[in-house]
PDB file of C-alpha atoms in Angstrom:
ATOM      1  CA  MET A   1      15.009 -14.708  13.605  1.00  0.00           C
ATOM      2  CA  ASN A   2      18.311 -15.789  14.449  1.00  0.00           C
ATOM      3  CA  ILE A   3      20.820 -16.556  12.761  1.00  0.00           C
ATOM      4  CA  ILE A   4      20.668 -20.589  13.215  1.00  0.00           C
ATOM      5  CA  GLN A   5      16.403 -19.885  12.010  1.00  0.00           C
ATOM      6  CA  ARG A   6      18.214 -17.859   9.003  1.00  0.00           C
ATOM      7  CA  THR A   7      20.204 -20.563   8.018  1.00  0.00           C
ATOM      8  CA  GLY A   8      17.452 -23.198   7.915  1.00  0.00           C
ATOM      9  CA  ALA A   9      14.942 -20.924   6.357  1.00  0.00           C
ATOM     10  CA  SER A  10      17.463 -20.704   3.483  1.00  0.00           C
ATOM     11  CA  ILE A  11      18.508 -24.216   2.584  1.00  0.00           C
ATOM     12  CA  GLN A  12      15.074 -25.325   2.802  1.00  0.00           C
ATOM     13  CA  ALA A  13      14.711 -22.660   0.119  1.00  0.00           C
ATOM     14  CA  ARG A  14      17.635 -23.845  -2.189  1.00  0.00           C
ATOM     15  CA  PHE A  15      15.333 -27.799  -1.571  1.00  0.00           C
ATOM     16  CA  ILE A  16      12.268 -26.921  -2.127  1.00  0.00           C
ATOM     17  CA  GLN A  17      11.945 -24.253  -4.564  1.00  0.00           C
ATOM     18  CA  PRO A  18      13.053 -26.192  -7.333  1.00  0.00           C
ATOM     19  CA  TRP A  19      10.940 -29.230  -6.576  1.00  0.00           C
ATOM     20  CA  LYS A  20       8.282 -26.779  -6.423  1.00  0.00           C
ATOM     21  CA  LEU A  21       9.264 -25.404  -9.528  1.00  0.00           C
ATOM     22  CA  LYS A  22       9.629 -29.312 -11.786  1.00  0.00           C
ATOM     23  CA  ASN A  23       6.308 -30.036 -10.005  1.00  0.00           C
ATOM     24  CA  TYR A  24       4.127 -26.763 -10.059  1.00  0.00           C
ATOM     25  CA  THR A  25       0.667 -28.345 -11.122  1.00  0.00           C
ATOM     26  CA  LYS A  26       0.940 -29.609  -7.430  1.00  0.00           C
ATOM     27  CA  THR A  27       1.046 -26.768  -5.281  1.00  0.00           C
ATOM     28  CA  ALA A  28      -1.680 -24.637  -4.619  1.00  0.00           C
ATOM     29  CA  ALA A  29      -1.016 -21.684  -7.128  1.00  0.00           C
ATOM     30  CA  GLY A  30      -0.695 -24.459  -9.596  1.00  0.00           C
ATOM     31  CA  LYS A  31      -4.271 -26.064  -8.666  1.00  0.00           C
ATOM     32  CA  LEU A  32      -5.166 -22.224  -8.816  1.00  0.00           C
ATOM     33  CA  LEU A  33      -4.283 -21.502 -12.352  1.00  0.00           C
ATOM     34  CA  ALA A  34      -5.369 -25.094 -13.329  1.00  0.00           C
ATOM     35  CA  ALA A  35      -9.480 -24.064 -12.492  1.00  0.00           C
ATOM     36  CA  TYR A  36      -8.953 -20.862 -15.833  1.00  0.00           C
ATOM     37  CA  LYS A  37      -8.892 -23.873 -18.524  1.00  0.00           C
ATOM     38  CA  ASP A  38     -11.279 -23.125 -21.315  1.00  0.00           C
ATOM     39  CA  ILE A  39     -13.563 -20.973 -18.745  1.00  0.00           C
ATOM     40  CA  TYR A  40     -14.375 -19.389 -21.972  1.00  0.00           C
ATOM     41  CA  THR A  41     -14.516 -21.720 -24.309  1.00  0.00           C
ATOM     42  CA  GLY A  42     -15.670 -19.368 -28.228  1.00  0.00           C
ATOM     43  CA  GLN A  43     -15.383 -15.808 -26.637  1.00  0.00           C
ATOM     44  CA  ARG A  44     -12.974 -13.005 -27.932  1.00  0.00           C
ATOM     45  CA  CYS A  45     -10.692 -10.821 -25.595  1.00  0.00           C
ATOM     46  CA  PHE A  46      -8.683  -7.858 -25.475  1.00  0.00           C
ATOM     47  CA  LEU A  47      -5.043  -7.287 -24.438  1.00  0.00           C
ATOM     48  CA  ILE A  48      -4.119  -3.987 -23.617  1.00  0.00           C
ATOM     49  CA  GLY A  49      -1.228  -2.011 -24.441  1.00  0.00           C
ATOM     50  CA  ASN A  50      -0.118   1.006 -22.206  1.00  0.00           C
ATOM     51  CA  GLY A  51       1.023   2.712 -26.000  1.00  0.00           C
ATOM     52  CA  PRO A  52       0.457   6.932 -26.415  1.00  0.00           C
ATOM     53  CA  SER A  53      -2.881   5.576 -28.976  1.00  0.00           C
ATOM     54  CA  LEU A  54      -4.567   4.267 -25.535  1.00  0.00           C
ATOM     55  CA  ARG A  55      -7.716   6.003 -24.917  1.00  0.00           C
ATOM     56  CA  ALA A  56     -10.163   6.381 -22.759  1.00  0.00           C
ATOM     57  CA  GLU A  57     -13.353   6.550 -24.100  1.00  0.00           C
ATOM     58  CA  ASP A  58     -12.259   3.145 -25.657  1.00  0.00           C
ATOM     59  CA  LEU A  59     -11.642   1.854 -22.357  1.00  0.00           C
ATOM     60  CA  THR A  60     -15.419   2.777 -21.478  1.00  0.00           C
ATOM     61  CA  ARG A  61     -16.450   0.930 -24.447  1.00  0.00           C
ATOM     62  CA  LEU A  62     -14.813  -2.824 -23.126  1.00  0.00           C
ATOM     63  CA  HIS A  63     -16.494  -2.014 -19.919  1.00  0.00           C
ATOM     64  CA  GLU A  64     -20.547  -1.391 -21.419  1.00  0.00           C
ATOM     65  CA  ALA A  65     -20.021  -3.733 -23.820  1.00  0.00           C
ATOM     66  CA  GLY A  66     -18.422  -6.248 -20.982  1.00  0.00           C
ATOM     67  CA  GLU A  67     -15.754  -7.402 -22.506  1.00  0.00           C
ATOM     68  CA  ILE A  68     -13.225  -9.180 -21.343  1.00  0.00           C
ATOM     69  CA  THR A  69      -9.375  -7.608 -21.235  1.00  0.00           C
ATOM     70  CA  PHE A  70      -6.217  -8.199 -20.443  1.00  0.00           C
ATOM     71  CA  ALA A  71      -4.085  -5.431 -19.300  1.00  0.00           C
ATOM     72  CA  PHE A  72       0.021  -4.205 -17.772  1.00  0.00           C
ATOM     73  CA  ASN A  73       2.006  -2.976 -15.689  1.00  0.00           C
ATOM     74  CA  ARG A  74       0.945   0.853 -14.927  1.00  0.00           C
ATOM     75  CA  VAL A  75      -1.720   1.086 -16.374  1.00  0.00           C
ATOM     76  CA  TYR A  76      -3.690   2.048 -13.480  1.00  0.00           C
ATOM     77  CA  ASN A  77      -2.619   5.605 -14.497  1.00  0.00           C
ATOM     78  CA  ILE A  78      -5.879   5.661 -17.310  1.00  0.00           C
ATOM     79  CA  PHE A  79      -8.283   4.741 -14.280  1.00  0.00           C
ATOM     80  CA  GLU A  80      -9.078   7.632 -13.675  1.00  0.00           C
ATOM     81  CA  GLN A  81     -10.331   8.692 -16.461  1.00  0.00           C
ATOM     82  CA  THR A  82     -12.661   5.869 -17.129  1.00  0.00           C
ATOM     83  CA  PRO A  83     -14.625   2.790 -14.865  1.00  0.00           C
ATOM     84  CA  TRP A  84     -12.985   0.029 -17.224  1.00  0.00           C
ATOM     85  CA  ARG A  85     -10.474  -2.358 -15.076  1.00  0.00           C
ATOM     86  CA  PRO A  86      -9.149  -5.090 -16.831  1.00  0.00           C
ATOM     87  CA  THR A  87      -9.974  -8.576 -15.973  1.00  0.00           C
ATOM     88  CA  PHE A  88      -7.194 -10.297 -15.426  1.00  0.00           C
ATOM     89  CA  TYR A  89      -3.972  -8.109 -14.914  1.00  0.00           C
ATOM     90  CA  ILE A  90      -0.400  -9.226 -15.371  1.00  0.00           C
ATOM     91  CA  SER A  91       3.564  -8.232 -13.885  1.00  0.00           C
ATOM     92  CA  GLN A  92       6.436 -10.301 -15.260  1.00  0.00           C
ATOM     93  CA  ASP A  93       8.876  -7.056 -16.034  1.00  0.00           C
ATOM     94  CA  GLU A  94      10.599  -6.667 -11.985  1.00  0.00           C
ATOM     95  CA  LYS A  95      12.304  -3.691 -12.548  1.00  0.00           C
ATOM     96  CA  MET A  96       8.706  -1.142 -13.254  1.00  0.00           C
ATOM     97  CA  LEU A  97       6.826  -3.411 -10.717  1.00  0.00           C
ATOM     98  CA  ALA A  98       9.515  -3.115  -8.132  1.00  0.00           C
ATOM     99  CA  GLY A  99       8.497   0.833  -8.297  1.00  0.00           C
ATOM    100  CA  CYS A 100       4.743   0.332  -8.323  1.00  0.00           C
ATOM    101  CA  ALA A 101       4.537  -2.881  -6.312  1.00  0.00           C
ATOM    102  CA  ASP A 102       2.977  -1.261  -3.268  1.00  0.00           C
ATOM    103  CA  VAL A 103       0.222   0.920  -5.939  1.00  0.00           C
ATOM    104  CA  VAL A 104      -0.581  -2.765  -7.825  1.00  0.00           C
ATOM    105  CA  ASN A 105      -1.050  -4.172  -4.252  1.00  0.00           C
ATOM    106  CA  GLY A 106      -3.791  -1.698  -3.932  1.00  0.00           C
ATOM    107  CA  LEU A 107      -5.387  -2.938  -6.865  1.00  0.00           C
ATOM    108  CA  ASP A 108      -8.819  -3.841  -6.186  1.00  0.00           C
ATOM    109  CA  LEU A 109      -8.436  -6.156  -9.757  1.00  0.00           C
ATOM    110  CA  PRO A 110     -10.887  -9.539 -10.195  1.00  0.00           C
ATOM    111  CA  ALA A 111      -7.312 -11.368 -11.010  1.00  0.00           C
ATOM    112  CA  LYS A 112      -3.732 -10.834 -10.495  1.00  0.00           C
ATOM    113  CA  PHE A 113      -1.195 -12.576 -13.136  1.00  0.00           C
ATOM    114  CA  ILE A 114       2.523 -12.150 -10.964  1.00  0.00           C
ATOM    115  CA  PRO A 115       5.236 -14.947 -11.284  1.00  0.00           C
ATOM    116  CA  ILE A 116       7.050 -16.921  -8.140  1.00  0.00           C
ATOM    117  CA  GLN A 117      10.189 -15.730  -9.131  1.00  0.00           C
ATOM    118  CA  LEU A 118       9.438 -11.727  -8.410  1.00  0.00           C
ATOM    119  CA  ASN A 119       8.130 -12.846  -5.296  1.00  0.00           C
ATOM    120  CA  TRP A 120      11.494 -15.710  -5.091  1.00  0.00           C
ATOM    121  CA  TRP A 121      14.519 -13.711  -6.317  1.00  0.00           C
ATOM    122  CA  HIS A 122      13.194 -10.778  -5.788  1.00  0.00           C
ATOM    123  CA  GLY A 123      11.248  -9.621  -3.318  1.00  0.00           C
ATOM    124  CA  ILE A 124       8.170  -8.204  -4.753  1.00  0.00           C
ATOM    125  CA  ARG A 125       5.045  -9.823  -2.701  1.00  0.00           C
ATOM    126  CA  ILE A 126       1.240  -8.883  -4.614  1.00  0.00           C
ATOM    127  CA  ASP A 127      -1.240 -10.022  -1.894  1.00  0.00           C
ATOM    128  CA  GLY A 128      -3.768 -12.096  -4.284  1.00  0.00           C
ATOM    129  CA  ALA A 129      -1.330 -12.447  -6.956  1.00  0.00           C
ATOM    130  CA  LYS A 130      -1.681 -15.753  -9.165  1.00  0.00           C
ATOM    131  CA  TYR A 131       1.693 -16.991  -9.073  1.00  0.00           C
ATOM    132  CA  PHE A 132       2.364 -18.357 -12.044  1.00  0.00           C
ATOM    133  CA  ASN A 133       5.861 -20.168 -13.212  1.00  0.00           C
ATOM    134  CA  ILE A 134       7.738 -17.999 -15.712  1.00  0.00           C
ATOM    135  CA  ILE A 135      10.219 -20.606 -17.815  1.00  0.00           C
ATOM    136  CA  ASP A 136      12.505 -18.751 -20.100  1.00  0.00           C
ATOM    137  CA  GLN A 137      12.934 -19.087 -23.225  1.00  0.00           C
ATOM    138  CA  GLN A 138      16.216 -17.912 -26.142  1.00  0.00           C
ATOM    139  CA  ALA A 139      14.746 -18.699 -29.366  1.00  0.00           C
ATOM    140  CA  GLU A 140      15.999 -17.023 -32.604  1.00  0.00           C
ATOM    141  CA  ASP A 141      13.265 -18.420 -35.479  1.00  0.00           C
ATOM    142  CA  PRO A 142       9.252 -17.718 -34.286  1.00  0.00           C
ATOM    143  CA  ARG A 143       8.683 -22.048 -34.816  1.00  0.00           C
ATOM    144  CA  ASP A 144      11.884 -22.195 -31.417  1.00  0.00           C
ATOM    145  CA  PHE A 145       9.664 -20.054 -29.417  1.00  0.00           C
ATOM    146  CA  GLY A 146       7.383 -22.272 -26.710  1.00  0.00           C
ATOM    147  CA  PHE A 147       3.898 -22.378 -25.947  1.00  0.00           C
ATOM    148  CA  SER A 148       1.795 -24.055 -23.282  1.00  0.00           C
ATOM    149  CA  ASP A 149      -0.962 -24.969 -23.662  1.00  0.00           C
ATOM    150  CA  ASP A 150      -1.253 -26.645 -19.334  1.00  0.00           C
ATOM    151  CA  ILE A 151      -0.046 -23.266 -17.765  1.00  0.00           C
ATOM    152  CA  ALA A 152      -0.340 -24.698 -14.168  1.00  0.00           C
ATOM    153  CA  PRO A 153       3.450 -26.655 -14.867  1.00  0.00           C
ATOM    154  CA  GLY A 154       4.707 -23.301 -16.463  1.00  0.00           C
ATOM    155  CA  ILE A 155       3.672 -20.157 -18.842  1.00  0.00           C
ATOM    156  CA  TYR A 156       7.378 -19.557 -21.514  1.00  0.00           C
ATOM    157  CA  ASN A 157       8.652 -16.702 -21.190  1.00  0.00           C
ATOM    158  CA  SER A 158       9.384 -13.577 -24.110  1.00  0.00           C
ATOM    159  CA  SER A 159       9.884  -9.327 -24.629  1.00  0.00           C
ATOM    160  CA  THR A 160       6.357  -8.844 -23.913  1.00  0.00           C
ATOM    161  CA  GLY A 161       3.846  -9.772 -21.590  1.00  0.00           C
ATOM    162  CA  MET A 162       1.515 -10.131 -24.887  1.00  0.00           C
ATOM    163  CA  TYR A 163       3.023 -13.406 -25.394  1.00  0.00           C
ATOM    164  CA  THR A 164       1.815 -14.863 -21.593  1.00  0.00           C
ATOM    165  CA  ALA A 165      -1.301 -13.691 -21.677  1.00  0.00           C
ATOM    166  CA  ALA A 166      -1.865 -15.160 -24.884  1.00  0.00           C
ATOM    167  CA  GLN A 167      -0.930 -18.001 -23.415  1.00  0.00           C
ATOM    168  CA  ILE A 168      -3.713 -17.244 -20.319  1.00  0.00           C
ATOM    169  CA  ALA A 169      -6.216 -16.521 -23.452  1.00  0.00           C
ATOM    170  CA  ALA A 170      -5.800 -19.653 -25.045  1.00  0.00           C
ATOM    171  CA  TYR A 171      -5.577 -21.759 -22.193  1.00  0.00           C
ATOM    172  CA  MET A 172      -8.726 -20.226 -21.107  1.00  0.00           C
ATOM    173  CA  GLY A 173     -10.158 -20.958 -24.661  1.00  0.00           C
ATOM    174  CA  PHE A 174     -10.645 -17.644 -26.416  1.00  0.00           C
ATOM    175  CA  THR A 175     -10.846 -18.029 -29.930  1.00  0.00           C
ATOM    176  CA  GLU A 176     -10.387 -14.596 -30.181  1.00  0.00           C
ATOM    177  CA  ILE A 177      -7.364 -11.734 -29.771  1.00  0.00           C
ATOM    178  CA  TYR A 178      -7.278  -7.923 -30.153  1.00  0.00           C
ATOM    179  CA  PHE A 179      -4.790  -5.771 -29.340  1.00  0.00           C
ATOM    180  CA  ILE A 180      -5.435  -2.331 -28.731  1.00  0.00           C
ATOM    181  CA  GLY A 181      -2.703   0.114 -27.394  1.00  0.00           C
ATOM    182  CA  VAL A 182       0.017  -2.156 -29.070  1.00  0.00           C
ATOM    183  CA  ASP A 183       1.747   0.749 -30.676  1.00  0.00           C
ATOM    184  CA  HIS A 184       4.763  -1.193 -30.838  1.00  0.00           C
ATOM    185  CA  HIS A 185       7.126   2.316 -31.530  1.00  0.00           C
ATOM    186  CA  PHE A 186       8.984   3.657 -28.902  1.00  0.00           C
ATOM    187  CA  HIS A 187      10.223   7.784 -27.954  1.00  0.00           C
ATOM    188  CA  VAL A 188      13.277   5.454 -26.791  1.00  0.00           C
ATOM    189  CA  SER A 189      13.993   1.609 -27.672  1.00  0.00           C
ATOM    190  CA  GLN A 190      16.961  -0.717 -28.546  1.00  0.00           C
ATOM    191  CA  ASN A 191      17.814  -3.203 -31.707  1.00  0.00           C
ATOM    192  CA  ASN A 192      19.520  -6.362 -31.240  1.00  0.00           C
ATOM    193  CA  LYS A 193      22.945  -4.983 -32.290  1.00  0.00           C
ATOM    194  CA  GLY A 194      22.307  -2.772 -28.996  1.00  0.00           C
ATOM    195  CA  GLU A 195      22.271   0.314 -29.912  1.00  0.00           C
ATOM    196  CA  ILE A 196      19.284   3.368 -29.062  1.00  0.00           C
ATOM    197  CA  VAL A 197      17.671   3.828 -30.940  1.00  0.00           C
ATOM    198  CA  VAL A 198      15.698   7.784 -31.015  1.00  0.00           C
ATOM    199  CA  ASP A 199      11.975   8.791 -32.141  1.00  0.00           C
ATOM    200  CA  ASN A 200      11.235  12.179 -31.222  1.00  0.00           C
ATOM    201  CA  THR A 201       8.112  12.286 -32.781  1.00  0.00           C
ATOM    202  CA  VAL A 202       6.637   9.816 -30.526  1.00  0.00           C
ATOM    203  CA  ARG A 203       6.294   9.137 -26.849  1.00  0.00           C
ATOM    204  CA  ASP A 204       6.485   6.152 -24.805  1.00  0.00           C
ATOM    205  CA  TYR A 205       3.772   6.002 -23.828  1.00  0.00           C
ATOM    206  CA  PHE A 206      -0.374   6.918 -23.019  1.00  0.00           C
ATOM    207  CA  SER A 207       0.858   8.405 -19.589  1.00  0.00           C
ATOM    208  CA  ASP A 208       3.664  11.016 -18.948  1.00  0.00           C
ATOM    209  CA  LYS A 209       3.658   9.714 -15.555  1.00  0.00           C
ATOM    210  CA  TYR A 210       3.564   5.651 -16.748  1.00  0.00           C
ATOM    211  CA  ASN A 211       7.483   5.881 -17.200  1.00  0.00           C
ATOM    212  CA  GLU A 212       8.968   8.853 -14.543  1.00  0.00           C
ATOM    213  CA  ASP A 213      11.618   6.330 -13.347  1.00  0.00           C
ATOM    214  CA  LYS A 214      13.062   5.752 -17.065  1.00  0.00           C
ATOM    215  CA  ALA A 215      16.462   5.572 -15.605  1.00  0.00           C
ATOM    216  CA  ASN A 216      15.844   2.861 -13.141  1.00  0.00           C
ATOM    217  CA  LEU A 217      13.595   0.175 -15.957  1.00  0.00           C
ATOM    218  CA  TYR A 218      14.579  -1.621 -19.253  1.00  0.00           C
ATOM    219  CA  ILE A 219      14.628  -0.083 -22.632  1.00  0.00           C
ATOM    220  CA  PRO A 220      11.954  -1.694 -24.465  1.00  0.00           C
ATOM    221  CA  ASN A 221      13.371  -3.534 -28.235  1.00  0.00           C
ATOM    222  CA  THR A 222      10.985  -3.544 -30.556  1.00  0.00           C
ATOM    223  CA  GLU A 223      13.386  -6.178 -33.137  1.00  0.00           C
ATOM    224  CA  LYS A 224      12.660  -8.846 -30.243  1.00  0.00           C
ATOM    225  CA  SER A 225       9.347  -8.025 -29.732  1.00  0.00           C
ATOM    226  CA  THR A 226       8.977  -8.834 -33.554  1.00  0.00           C
ATOM    227  CA  LEU A 227       9.397 -11.713 -33.242  1.00  0.00           C
ATOM    228  CA  THR A 228       8.405 -12.470 -29.878  1.00  0.00           C
ATOM    229  CA  TYR A 229       4.827 -11.234 -32.713  1.00  0.00           C
ATOM    230  CA  LEU A 230       5.516 -13.426 -34.818  1.00  0.00           C
ATOM    231  CA  ALA A 231       5.717 -16.754 -32.934  1.00  0.00           C
ATOM    232  CA  MET A 232       2.543 -15.614 -31.352  1.00  0.00           C
ATOM    233  CA  LYS A 233       0.643 -15.843 -34.468  1.00  0.00           C
ATOM    234  CA  THR A 234       2.613 -18.986 -35.224  1.00  0.00           C
ATOM    235  CA  HIS A 235       1.166 -20.814 -31.920  1.00  0.00           C
ATOM    236  CA  CYS A 236      -2.311 -19.885 -32.111  1.00  0.00           C
ATOM    237  CA  GLU A 237      -2.454 -19.903 -36.003  1.00  0.00           C
ATOM    238  CA  ILE A 238      -2.040 -23.637 -35.032  1.00  0.00           C
ATOM    239  CA  ARG A 239      -4.381 -23.464 -32.458  1.00  0.00           C
ATOM    240  CA  ASN A 240      -6.899 -22.079 -34.383  1.00  0.00           C
ATOM    241  CA  ILE A 241      -6.711 -18.486 -32.630  1.00  0.00           C
ATOM    242  CA  ARG A 242      -7.155 -15.596 -34.693  1.00  0.00           C
ATOM    243  CA  VAL A 243      -5.483 -12.360 -33.951  1.00  0.00           C
ATOM    244  CA  PHE A 244      -5.872  -9.444 -35.151  1.00  0.00           C
ATOM    245  CA  ASN A 245      -4.487  -5.599 -34.565  1.00  0.00           C
ATOM    246  CA  ALA A 246      -7.740  -2.933 -33.482  1.00  0.00           C
ATOM    247  CA  THR A 247      -4.626  -0.333 -32.513  1.00  0.00           C
ATOM    248  CA  ARG A 248      -5.417   3.424 -33.378  1.00  0.00           C
ATOM    249  CA  GLY A 249      -1.648   3.291 -35.593  1.00  0.00           C
ATOM    250  CA  GLY A 250       0.829   2.329 -34.392  1.00  0.00           C
ATOM    251  CA  LYS A 251       3.674   0.046 -36.263  1.00  0.00           C
ATOM    252  CA  LEU A 252       2.795  -3.958 -35.406  1.00  0.00           C
ATOM    253  CA  GLU A 253       1.307  -4.875 -38.498  1.00  0.00           C
ATOM    254  CA  VAL A 254       2.416  -8.806 -37.781  1.00  0.00           C
ATOM    255  CA  PHE A 255      -1.147  -9.403 -37.322  1.00  0.00           C
ATOM    256  CA  GLN A 256      -4.511  -7.924 -39.568  1.00  0.00           C
ATOM    257  CA  ARG A 257      -5.698  -4.929 -38.906  1.00  0.00           C
ATOM    258  CA  VAL A 258      -9.571  -4.191 -38.119  1.00  0.00           C
ATOM    259  CA  GLU A 259     -11.100  -0.963 -36.795  1.00  0.00           C
ATOM    260  CA  PHE A 260     -11.800  -0.707 -32.879  1.00  0.00           C
ATOM    261  CA  ASP A 261     -14.997   0.979 -33.787  1.00  0.00           C
ATOM    262  CA  SER A 262     -16.236  -1.915 -36.231  1.00  0.00           C
ATOM    263  CA  LEU A 263     -16.201  -4.802 -33.357  1.00  0.00           C
ATOM    264  CA  PHE A 264     -19.244  -2.960 -31.631  1.00  0.00           C
ATOM    265  CA  ASP A 265     -21.014  -2.399 -35.259  1.00  0.00           C
TER     266      ASP A 265
END
């Protein structure tokens, strides 16, 4: 591509991309997202966190029970221990995805949900992705968080991919959401003052391989993510969606606790 062609492409992108974001429902990607409307009405799903409590045998049990699951980022590090694979994969963390895009491209999964902005603005391309428009937001009150009832035009961003998954799950018609592996407690985290908090009694993730490049990754802020979970609870209750925490331990107490094993009695 010569200089004139590059300049033309740059000008085209400058005008076309904003139009696509404002009219995302009309794009091919938006129409693919719209096809998920109410396909699981009245059913339950599981959101799989990557905390140290995550157990391969629990994932195998979900697999054997035929449960619908959402999982995130580098969950593939547990694949060799279980036949389970997520029904829906989500990653919206550009730093994390930039370090493992080749691996994610090679994953044979039914659907991978990725923000279109990671492709356009960070050059991260995921083969076969279900690209969605991610809408940034800043809120200090859970009631002020946006929550999309139509994922085709856009999905509201937050400090955790769980919030994105909750919006997708609500759009798909799920009426019960269960968390596992959401420990909400990290070896290294930060608070709203920007202070680094270290707890040597815990690990960050289920595998030490998960964040071997941790020097390049974001440090989680559990104060912000707690606010996000409170917003999720508020919005799901309004929509008659029940959310439960079936994590084995951890420190997330926003949602009603249930025993994971009891869900299969």
